[in-house]
mmCIF file of C-alpha atoms and ligand atoms in Angstrom:
data_model
loop_
_atom_site.group_PDB
_atom_site.id
_atom_site.type_symbol
_atom_site.label_atom_id
_atom_site.label_comp_id
_atom_site.label_asym_id
_atom_site.label_seq_id
_atom_site.Cartn_x
_atom_site.Cartn_y
_atom_site.Cartn_z
ATOM 1 C CA MET A 17 13.416 -17.387 -14.439
ATOM 2 C CA ASN A 18 15.604 -16.511 -11.496
ATOM 3 C CA SER A 19 13.459 -16.851 -8.382
ATOM 4 C CA ILE A 20 14.567 -13.595 -6.759
ATOM 5 C CA TYR A 21 13.486 -11.627 -9.826
ATOM 6 C CA GLN A 22 10.353 -13.707 -10.091
ATOM 7 C CA GLU A 23 9.534 -12.669 -6.517
ATOM 8 C CA ILE A 24 10.153 -9.007 -7.303
ATOM 9 C CA ILE A 25 7.803 -9.234 -10.282
ATOM 10 C CA ILE A 26 5.136 -10.941 -8.203
ATOM 11 C CA ASP A 27 5.517 -8.282 -5.514
ATOM 12 C CA HIS A 28 5.002 -5.495 -8.065
ATOM 13 C CA TYR A 29 2.052 -7.389 -9.482
ATOM 14 C CA LYS A 30 0.392 -7.864 -6.101
ATOM 15 C CA ASN A 31 1.314 -4.427 -4.742
ATOM 16 C CA PRO A 32 1.622 -2.256 -7.823
ATOM 17 C CA ARG A 33 3.250 1.114 -7.222
ATOM 18 C CA ASN A 34 1.522 4.119 -8.756
ATOM 19 C CA PHE A 35 -1.644 2.187 -9.457
ATOM 20 C CA GLY A 36 -4.820 4.183 -10.038
ATOM 21 C CA GLN A 37 -5.668 7.443 -11.717
ATOM 22 C CA LEU A 38 -4.340 10.899 -10.845
ATOM 23 C CA LYS A 39 -7.106 13.228 -9.697
ATOM 24 C CA LYS A 40 -5.479 16.087 -11.557
ATOM 25 C CA TYR A 41 -3.463 15.251 -14.603
ATOM 26 C CA ASP A 42 -2.085 16.949 -17.680
ATOM 27 C CA LYS A 43 -2.481 13.995 -20.021
ATOM 28 C CA LYS A 44 -4.185 10.663 -20.140
ATOM 29 C CA THR A 45 -3.765 7.801 -22.550
ATOM 30 C CA LEU A 46 -5.115 4.326 -23.134
ATOM 31 C CA VAL A 47 -3.227 1.530 -24.835
ATOM 32 C CA SER A 48 -4.120 -2.070 -25.442
ATOM 33 C CA ASN A 49 -2.322 -5.274 -26.162
ATOM 34 C CA PRO A 50 -3.786 -6.602 -29.425
ATOM 35 C CA PHE A 51 -2.805 -10.161 -28.539
ATOM 36 C CA CYS A 52 -4.835 -10.473 -25.354
ATOM 37 C CA GLY A 53 -7.103 -7.426 -25.401
ATOM 38 C CA ASP A 54 -5.838 -6.125 -22.045
ATOM 39 C CA LYS A 55 -5.972 -2.375 -21.684
ATOM 40 C CA MET A 56 -3.846 0.038 -19.685
ATOM 41 C CA GLU A 57 -4.609 3.638 -18.856
ATOM 42 C CA MET A 58 -1.930 6.094 -17.822
ATOM 43 C CA THR A 59 -2.281 9.568 -16.358
ATOM 44 C CA ILE A 60 0.573 12.003 -15.933
ATOM 45 C CA CYS A 61 1.245 15.364 -14.361
ATOM 46 C CA PHE A 62 4.218 17.566 -15.249
ATOM 47 C CA THR A 63 6.054 20.330 -13.478
ATOM 48 C CA GLY A 64 7.728 22.182 -16.314
ATOM 49 C CA ASN A 65 9.720 19.544 -18.129
ATOM 50 C CA LYS A 66 9.683 17.033 -15.293
ATOM 51 C CA ILE A 67 7.284 14.211 -14.496
ATOM 52 C CA LYS A 68 5.747 15.212 -11.203
ATOM 53 C CA ASP A 69 3.435 12.236 -10.875
ATOM 54 C CA ILE A 70 2.257 9.275 -12.910
ATOM 55 C CA LYS A 71 -0.248 6.505 -12.405
ATOM 56 C CA PHE A 72 -1.523 3.553 -14.366
ATOM 57 C CA LYS A 73 -4.509 1.304 -14.141
ATOM 58 C CA GLY A 74 -6.004 -1.560 -16.026
ATOM 59 C CA ILE A 75 -6.189 -5.270 -16.012
ATOM 60 C CA GLY A 76 -3.314 -7.306 -17.276
ATOM 61 C CA CYS A 77 -0.955 -10.124 -16.559
ATOM 62 C CA ALA A 78 1.787 -10.090 -13.936
ATOM 63 C CA ILE A 79 4.391 -9.043 -16.492
ATOM 64 C CA SER A 80 2.457 -6.017 -17.771
ATOM 65 C CA GLN A 81 1.510 -4.872 -14.273
ATOM 66 C CA ALA A 82 5.008 -5.328 -12.867
ATOM 67 C CA SER A 83 6.519 -3.575 -15.854
ATOM 68 C CA ALA A 84 4.126 -0.618 -15.386
ATOM 69 C CA SER A 85 4.807 -0.495 -11.663
ATOM 70 C CA MET A 86 8.592 -0.482 -12.120
ATOM 71 C CA LEU A 87 8.541 1.899 -15.073
ATOM 72 C CA THR A 88 6.350 4.475 -13.327
ATOM 73 C CA GLU A 89 8.601 4.312 -10.260
ATOM 74 C CA TYR A 90 11.641 4.912 -12.427
ATOM 75 C CA VAL A 91 10.309 7.858 -14.416
ATOM 76 C CA LYS A 92 8.981 9.939 -11.543
ATOM 77 C CA ASN A 93 10.935 13.190 -11.298
ATOM 78 C CA LYS A 94 12.734 12.464 -14.542
ATOM 79 C CA LYS A 95 12.872 15.066 -17.283
ATOM 80 C CA LYS A 96 11.034 14.400 -20.527
ATOM 81 C CA ASN A 97 14.265 14.276 -22.509
ATOM 82 C CA GLN A 98 15.578 11.527 -20.217
ATOM 83 C CA LEU A 99 12.781 9.276 -21.413
ATOM 84 C CA VAL A 100 13.903 9.231 -25.030
ATOM 85 C CA LYS A 101 16.466 6.524 -24.331
ATOM 86 C CA LEU A 102 13.957 4.186 -22.707
ATOM 87 C CA ASP A 103 13.394 1.226 -24.980
ATOM 88 C CA LYS A 104 12.839 -2.521 -25.032
ATOM 89 C CA ASN A 105 16.282 -3.164 -23.565
ATOM 90 C CA PHE A 106 15.576 -0.871 -20.658
ATOM 91 C CA ILE A 107 12.377 -2.766 -19.845
ATOM 92 C CA LEU A 108 14.207 -6.079 -20.033
ATOM 93 C CA LYS A 109 16.871 -4.635 -17.748
ATOM 94 C CA ILE A 110 14.409 -3.589 -15.049
ATOM 95 C CA LEU A 111 12.447 -6.841 -15.254
ATOM 96 C CA LYS A 112 15.624 -8.916 -15.337
ATOM 97 C CA ILE A 113 13.980 -11.889 -16.994
ATOM 98 C CA GLU A 114 13.894 -13.412 -20.416
ATOM 99 C CA LEU A 115 10.609 -13.081 -22.248
ATOM 100 C CA SER A 116 8.975 -14.869 -25.128
ATOM 101 C CA PRO A 117 7.811 -12.604 -27.983
ATOM 102 C CA LEU A 118 4.236 -12.671 -26.653
ATOM 103 C CA ARG A 119 5.312 -11.823 -23.123
ATOM 104 C CA LEU A 120 7.463 -9.061 -24.497
ATOM 105 C CA LYS A 121 4.310 -7.389 -25.828
ATOM 106 C CA CYS A 122 2.957 -7.441 -22.270
ATOM 107 C CA ALA A 123 6.149 -5.972 -20.862
ATOM 108 C CA LEU A 124 6.262 -3.199 -23.450
ATOM 109 C CA LEU A 125 2.663 -2.076 -23.042
ATOM 110 C CA PRO A 126 3.466 0.450 -20.264
ATOM 111 C CA LEU A 127 6.368 1.827 -22.303
ATOM 112 C CA GLU A 128 4.019 2.347 -25.240
ATOM 113 C CA ALA A 129 1.681 4.283 -22.947
ATOM 114 C CA LEU A 130 4.547 6.333 -21.544
ATOM 115 C CA LYS A 131 5.871 7.219 -25.005
ATOM 116 C CA LYS A 132 2.391 8.238 -26.119
ATOM 117 C CA ILE A 133 1.720 10.354 -23.079
ATOM 118 C CA THR A 134 5.058 12.169 -23.027
ATOM 119 C CA LYS A 135 5.504 13.030 -26.678
HETATM 120 FE FE1 LIG B 9 -2.544 -9.300 -21.486
HETATM 121 FE FE2 LIG B 9 -0.068 -9.732 -20.696
HETATM 122 S S1 LIG B 9 -1.573 -11.204 -21.197
HETATM 123 S S2 LIG B 9 -1.038 -7.825 -20.984
#
């Protein structure tokens, strides 16, 4: 793992952006990683077709937390139809690291929550 990207991931893990639960939200979802049992909750608030605010919470490894932190930062103010293209490759692109199949499940957990909550 490239150390600069490792540091970015650790920073997002230690200081997750958009961590918590929105006081007022339009939708809430809960997903879990069947391999480790970690759970992640996501709350979202829309303005028309746009994501006005989004938060996540839960306990998970550095990869899942960093992925959620980066993903929620990215999608704020995006339109729902802009989220359709977000997939595994997008997550790998923002994390900028190579992942084993098990770690990939961790990284994709926030995307699963986002897809569920925005459909
Ligand atoms: Fe549980 Fe990564 S080990 S989410």
